[in-house]
PDB file of C-alpha atoms in Angstrom:
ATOM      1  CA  UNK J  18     -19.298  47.511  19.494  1.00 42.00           C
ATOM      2  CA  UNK J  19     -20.742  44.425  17.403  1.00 38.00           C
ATOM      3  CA  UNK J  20     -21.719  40.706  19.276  1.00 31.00           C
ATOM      4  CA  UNK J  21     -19.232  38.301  19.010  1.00 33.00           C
ATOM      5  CA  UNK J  22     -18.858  36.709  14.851  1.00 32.00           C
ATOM      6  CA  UNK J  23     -21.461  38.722  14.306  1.00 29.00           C
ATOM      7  CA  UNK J  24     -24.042  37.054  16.214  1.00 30.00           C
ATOM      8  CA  UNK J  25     -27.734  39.414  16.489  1.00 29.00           C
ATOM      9  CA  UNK J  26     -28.824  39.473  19.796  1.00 30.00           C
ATOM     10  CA  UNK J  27     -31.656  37.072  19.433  1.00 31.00           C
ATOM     11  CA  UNK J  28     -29.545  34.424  18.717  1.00 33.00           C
ATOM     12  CA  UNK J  29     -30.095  31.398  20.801  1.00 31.00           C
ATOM     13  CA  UNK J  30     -26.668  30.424  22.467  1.00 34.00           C
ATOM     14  CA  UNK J  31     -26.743  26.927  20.215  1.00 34.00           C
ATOM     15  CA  UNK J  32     -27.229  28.826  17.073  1.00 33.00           C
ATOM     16  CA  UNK J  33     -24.607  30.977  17.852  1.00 32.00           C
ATOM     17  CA  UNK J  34     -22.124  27.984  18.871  1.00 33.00           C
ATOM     18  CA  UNK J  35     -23.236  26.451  14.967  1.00 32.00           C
ATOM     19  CA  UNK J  36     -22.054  30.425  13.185  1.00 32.00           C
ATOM     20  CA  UNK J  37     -18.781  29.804  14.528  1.00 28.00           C
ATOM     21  CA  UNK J  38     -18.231  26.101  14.214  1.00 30.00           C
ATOM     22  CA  UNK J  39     -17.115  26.471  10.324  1.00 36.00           C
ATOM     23  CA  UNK J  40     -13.733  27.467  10.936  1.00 38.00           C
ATOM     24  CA  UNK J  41     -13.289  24.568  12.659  1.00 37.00           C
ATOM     25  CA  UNK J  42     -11.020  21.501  11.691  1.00 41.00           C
ATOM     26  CA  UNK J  43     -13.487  18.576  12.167  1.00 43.00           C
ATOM     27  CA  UNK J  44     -14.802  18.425   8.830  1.00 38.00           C
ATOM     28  CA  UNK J  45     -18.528  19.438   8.999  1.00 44.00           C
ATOM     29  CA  UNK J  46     -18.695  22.631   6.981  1.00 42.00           C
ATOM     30  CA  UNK J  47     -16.047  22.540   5.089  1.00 54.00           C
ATOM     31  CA  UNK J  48     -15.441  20.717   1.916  1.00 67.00           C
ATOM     32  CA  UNK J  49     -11.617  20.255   1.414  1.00 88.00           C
ATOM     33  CA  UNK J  50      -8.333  21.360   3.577  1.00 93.00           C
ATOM     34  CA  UNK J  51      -5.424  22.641   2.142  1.00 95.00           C
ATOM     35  CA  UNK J  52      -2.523  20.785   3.249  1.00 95.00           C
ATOM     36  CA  UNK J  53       0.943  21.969   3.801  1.00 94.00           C
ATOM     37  CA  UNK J  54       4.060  20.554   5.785  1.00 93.00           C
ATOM     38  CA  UNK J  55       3.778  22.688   8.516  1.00 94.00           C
ATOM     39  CA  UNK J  56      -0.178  20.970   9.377  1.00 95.00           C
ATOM     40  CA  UNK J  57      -0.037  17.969   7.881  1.00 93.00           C
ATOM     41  CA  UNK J  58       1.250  15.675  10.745  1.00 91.00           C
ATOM     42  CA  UNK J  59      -1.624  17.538  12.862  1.00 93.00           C
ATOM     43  CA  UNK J  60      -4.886  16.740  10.351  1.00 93.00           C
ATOM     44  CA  UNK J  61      -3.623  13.277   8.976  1.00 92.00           C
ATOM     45  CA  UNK J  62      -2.964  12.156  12.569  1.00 90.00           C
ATOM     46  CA  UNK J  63      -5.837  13.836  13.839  1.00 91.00           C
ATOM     47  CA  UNK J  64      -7.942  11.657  11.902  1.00 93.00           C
ATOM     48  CA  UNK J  65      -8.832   8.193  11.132  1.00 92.00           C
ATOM     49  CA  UNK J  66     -10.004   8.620   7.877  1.00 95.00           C
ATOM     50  CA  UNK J  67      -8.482  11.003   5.628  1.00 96.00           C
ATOM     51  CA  UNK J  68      -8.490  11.290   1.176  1.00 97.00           C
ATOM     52  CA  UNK J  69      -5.322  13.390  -0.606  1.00 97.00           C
ATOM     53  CA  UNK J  70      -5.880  14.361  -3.544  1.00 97.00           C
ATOM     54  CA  UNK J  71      -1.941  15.427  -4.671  1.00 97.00           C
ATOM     55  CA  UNK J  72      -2.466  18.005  -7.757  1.00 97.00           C
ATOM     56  CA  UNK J  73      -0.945  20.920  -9.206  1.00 96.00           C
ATOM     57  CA  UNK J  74      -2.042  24.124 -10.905  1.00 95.00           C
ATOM     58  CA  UNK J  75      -0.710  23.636 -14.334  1.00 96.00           C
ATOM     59  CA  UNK J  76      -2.109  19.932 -14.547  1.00 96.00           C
ATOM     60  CA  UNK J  77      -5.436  19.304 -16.742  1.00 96.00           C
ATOM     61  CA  UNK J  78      -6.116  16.076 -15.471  1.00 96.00           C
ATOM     62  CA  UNK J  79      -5.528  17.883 -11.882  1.00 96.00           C
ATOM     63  CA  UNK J  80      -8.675  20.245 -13.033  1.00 95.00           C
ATOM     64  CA  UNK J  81     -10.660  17.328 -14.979  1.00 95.00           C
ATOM     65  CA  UNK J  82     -10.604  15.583 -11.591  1.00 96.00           C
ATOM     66  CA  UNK J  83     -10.958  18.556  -8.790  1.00 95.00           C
ATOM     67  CA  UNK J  84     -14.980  18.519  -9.058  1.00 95.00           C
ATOM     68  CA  UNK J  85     -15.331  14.935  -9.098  1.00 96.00           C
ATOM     69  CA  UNK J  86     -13.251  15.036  -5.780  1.00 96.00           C
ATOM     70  CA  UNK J  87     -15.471  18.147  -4.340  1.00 94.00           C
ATOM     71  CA  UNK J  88     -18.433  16.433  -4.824  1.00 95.00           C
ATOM     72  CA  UNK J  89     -17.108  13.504  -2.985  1.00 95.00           C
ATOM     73  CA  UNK J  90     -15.937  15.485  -0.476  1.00 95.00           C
ATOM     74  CA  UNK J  91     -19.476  16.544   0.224  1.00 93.00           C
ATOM     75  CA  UNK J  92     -21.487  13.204   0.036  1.00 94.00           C
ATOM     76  CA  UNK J  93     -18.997  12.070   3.061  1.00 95.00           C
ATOM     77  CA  UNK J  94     -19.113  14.919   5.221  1.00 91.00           C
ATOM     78  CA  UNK J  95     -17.505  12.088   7.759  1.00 93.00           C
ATOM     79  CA  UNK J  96     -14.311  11.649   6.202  1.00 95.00           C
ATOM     80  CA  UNK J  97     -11.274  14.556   5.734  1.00 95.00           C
ATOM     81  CA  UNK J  98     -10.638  15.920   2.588  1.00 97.00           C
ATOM     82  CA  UNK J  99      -7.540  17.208   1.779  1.00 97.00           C
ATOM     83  CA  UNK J 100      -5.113  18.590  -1.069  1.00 97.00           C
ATOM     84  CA  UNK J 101      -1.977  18.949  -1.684  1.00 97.00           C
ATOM     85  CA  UNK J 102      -0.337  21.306  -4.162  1.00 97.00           C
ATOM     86  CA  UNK J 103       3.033  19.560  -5.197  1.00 96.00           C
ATOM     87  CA  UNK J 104       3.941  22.950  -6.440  1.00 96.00           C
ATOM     88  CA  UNK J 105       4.021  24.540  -2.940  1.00 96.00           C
ATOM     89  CA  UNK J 106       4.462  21.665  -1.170  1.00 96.00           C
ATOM     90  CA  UNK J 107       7.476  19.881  -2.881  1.00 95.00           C
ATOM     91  CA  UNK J 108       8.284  18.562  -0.093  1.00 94.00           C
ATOM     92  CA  UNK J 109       5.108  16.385   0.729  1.00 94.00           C
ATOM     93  CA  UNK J 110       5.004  15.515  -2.656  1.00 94.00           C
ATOM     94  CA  UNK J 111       8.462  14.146  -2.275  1.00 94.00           C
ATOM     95  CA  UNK J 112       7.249  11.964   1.133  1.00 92.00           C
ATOM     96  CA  UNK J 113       5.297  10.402  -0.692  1.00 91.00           C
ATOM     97  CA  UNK J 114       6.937   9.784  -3.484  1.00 92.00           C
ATOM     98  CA  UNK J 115       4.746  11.098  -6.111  1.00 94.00           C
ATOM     99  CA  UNK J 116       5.604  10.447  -9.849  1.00 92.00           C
ATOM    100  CA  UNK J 117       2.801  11.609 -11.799  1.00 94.00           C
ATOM    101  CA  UNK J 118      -0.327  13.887 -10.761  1.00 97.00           C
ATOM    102  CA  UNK J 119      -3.272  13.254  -9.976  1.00 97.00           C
ATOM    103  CA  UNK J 120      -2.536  11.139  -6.940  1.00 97.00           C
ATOM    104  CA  UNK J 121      -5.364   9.994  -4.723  1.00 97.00           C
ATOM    105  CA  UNK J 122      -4.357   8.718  -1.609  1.00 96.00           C
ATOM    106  CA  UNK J 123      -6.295   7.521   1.436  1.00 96.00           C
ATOM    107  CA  UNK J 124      -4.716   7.701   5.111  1.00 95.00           C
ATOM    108  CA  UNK J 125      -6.446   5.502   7.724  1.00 95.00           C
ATOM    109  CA  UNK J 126      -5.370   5.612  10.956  1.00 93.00           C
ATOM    110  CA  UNK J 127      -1.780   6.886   9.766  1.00 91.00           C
ATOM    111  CA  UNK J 128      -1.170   3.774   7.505  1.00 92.00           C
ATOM    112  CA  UNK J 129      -1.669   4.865   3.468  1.00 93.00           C
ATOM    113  CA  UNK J 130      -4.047   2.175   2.565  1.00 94.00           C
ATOM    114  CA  UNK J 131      -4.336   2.932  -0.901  1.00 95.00           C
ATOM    115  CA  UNK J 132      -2.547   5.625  -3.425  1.00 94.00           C
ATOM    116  CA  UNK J 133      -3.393   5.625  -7.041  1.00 94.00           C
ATOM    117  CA  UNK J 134      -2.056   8.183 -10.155  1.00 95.00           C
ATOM    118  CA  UNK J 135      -4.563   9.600 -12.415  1.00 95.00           C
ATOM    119  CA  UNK J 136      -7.651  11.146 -12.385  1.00 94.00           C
ATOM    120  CA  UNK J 137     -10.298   8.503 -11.166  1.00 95.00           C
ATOM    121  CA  UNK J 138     -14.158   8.885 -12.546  1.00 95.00           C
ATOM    122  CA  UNK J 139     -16.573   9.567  -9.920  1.00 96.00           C
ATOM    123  CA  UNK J 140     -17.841   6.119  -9.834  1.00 96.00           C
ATOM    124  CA  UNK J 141     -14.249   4.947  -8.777  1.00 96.00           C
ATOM    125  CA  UNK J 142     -13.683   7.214  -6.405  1.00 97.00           C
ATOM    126  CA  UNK J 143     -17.224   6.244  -4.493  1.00 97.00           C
ATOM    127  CA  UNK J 144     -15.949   2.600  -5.122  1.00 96.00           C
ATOM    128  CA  UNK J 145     -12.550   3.522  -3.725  1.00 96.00           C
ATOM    129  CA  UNK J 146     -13.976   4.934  -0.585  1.00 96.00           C
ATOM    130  CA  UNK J 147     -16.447   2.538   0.134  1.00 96.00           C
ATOM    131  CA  UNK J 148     -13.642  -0.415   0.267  1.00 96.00           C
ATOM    132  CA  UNK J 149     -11.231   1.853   2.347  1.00 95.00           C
ATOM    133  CA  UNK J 150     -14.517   2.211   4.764  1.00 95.00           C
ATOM    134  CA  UNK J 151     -14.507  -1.941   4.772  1.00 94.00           C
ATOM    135  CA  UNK J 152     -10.901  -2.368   5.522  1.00 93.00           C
ATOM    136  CA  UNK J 153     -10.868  -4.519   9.060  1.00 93.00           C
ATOM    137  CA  UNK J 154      -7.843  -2.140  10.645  1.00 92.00           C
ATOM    138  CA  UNK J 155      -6.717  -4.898  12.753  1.00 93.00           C
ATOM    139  CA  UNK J 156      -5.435  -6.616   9.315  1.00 93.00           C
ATOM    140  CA  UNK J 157      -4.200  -3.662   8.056  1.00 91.00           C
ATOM    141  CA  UNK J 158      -1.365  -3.169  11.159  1.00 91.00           C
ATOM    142  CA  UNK J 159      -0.667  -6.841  11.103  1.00 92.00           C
ATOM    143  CA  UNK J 160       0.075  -6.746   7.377  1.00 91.00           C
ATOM    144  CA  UNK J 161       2.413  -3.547   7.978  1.00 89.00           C
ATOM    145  CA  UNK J 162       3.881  -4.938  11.069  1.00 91.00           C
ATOM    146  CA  UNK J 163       4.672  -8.297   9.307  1.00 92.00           C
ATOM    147  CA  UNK J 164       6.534  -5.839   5.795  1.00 90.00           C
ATOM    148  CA  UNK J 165       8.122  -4.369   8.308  1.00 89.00           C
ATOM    149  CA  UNK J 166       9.256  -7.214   9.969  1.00 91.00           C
ATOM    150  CA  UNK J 167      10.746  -8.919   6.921  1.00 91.00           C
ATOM    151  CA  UNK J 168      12.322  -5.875   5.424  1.00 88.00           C
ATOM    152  CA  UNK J 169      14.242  -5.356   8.615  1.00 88.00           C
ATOM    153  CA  UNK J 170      16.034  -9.186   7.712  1.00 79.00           C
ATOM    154  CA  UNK J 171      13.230 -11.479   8.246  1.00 59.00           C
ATOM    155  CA  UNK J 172      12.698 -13.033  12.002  1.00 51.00           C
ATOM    156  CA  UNK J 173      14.277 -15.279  13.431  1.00 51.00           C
TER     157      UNK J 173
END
């Protein structure tokens, strides 16, 4: 009978806690999620700051731009990574009414603050990022809540 994941004995309980923490959802350790319908609502909403890469497996731009998005994934070990295979997932691809892969989108605090076709160069994407990181929230929601406001007939 074998320790628990494999642990050796002289293991101090914090390194073992670290062996099993990969498996985990909270982004450390892992470079990109896989997302599907049935956990998307659960990792988008679980997190303020999430990129979607929407892709499929007969795309070449979809492959040009994979690595660029890996790398990315593992300068901001902060932020959620995530793609979406429109293939498998029409539906998702459908949400979001996707028209041409590669789609990048970013998800902040479950408003899509910016969604772009095509494969972006690395340099974009880090430029992307970095003004999704500077976005003032607060302006975000008023901006939505306002669009909302006037496509529901304008106030009064």
């Amino acid at each position: 009978m074998g320790h628990p994941g494999g642990i050796r004995p002289s293991a101090s309980p914090v390194d073992a806690a670290e062996h099993r923490r990969p498996d985990r959802k909270q982004g450390k350790h892992m470079s990109t999620v896989e997302l599907t319908k049935d956990n998307f609502d659960e990792i988008v909403s679980g997190n303020d700051f999430v990129l979607i890469d929407f892709w499929a497996e007969w795309c070449g731009p979809c492959k040009q731009f994979s690595p660029v998005f890996e790398k990315s994934s593992e300068k901001h070990e902060d932020l959620i990574f995530a793609k979406v295979d429109t293939e498998a997932q029409p539906e998702l691809a459908a949400a979001f009414q996707i028209q041409s892969i590669p789609t990048v989108m970013i998800v902040r605090d479950n408003i899509a603050v910016f969604s772009q076709p095509g494969a972006l160069p690395e340099e974009a994407l880090e430029d992307v990022i970095g003004q999704a990181r500077n976005l003032d929230m607060d302006d975000v929601r008023a901006s939505v809540e306002e669009a909302q406001k006037e496509q529901q007939g304008g106030g009064e």
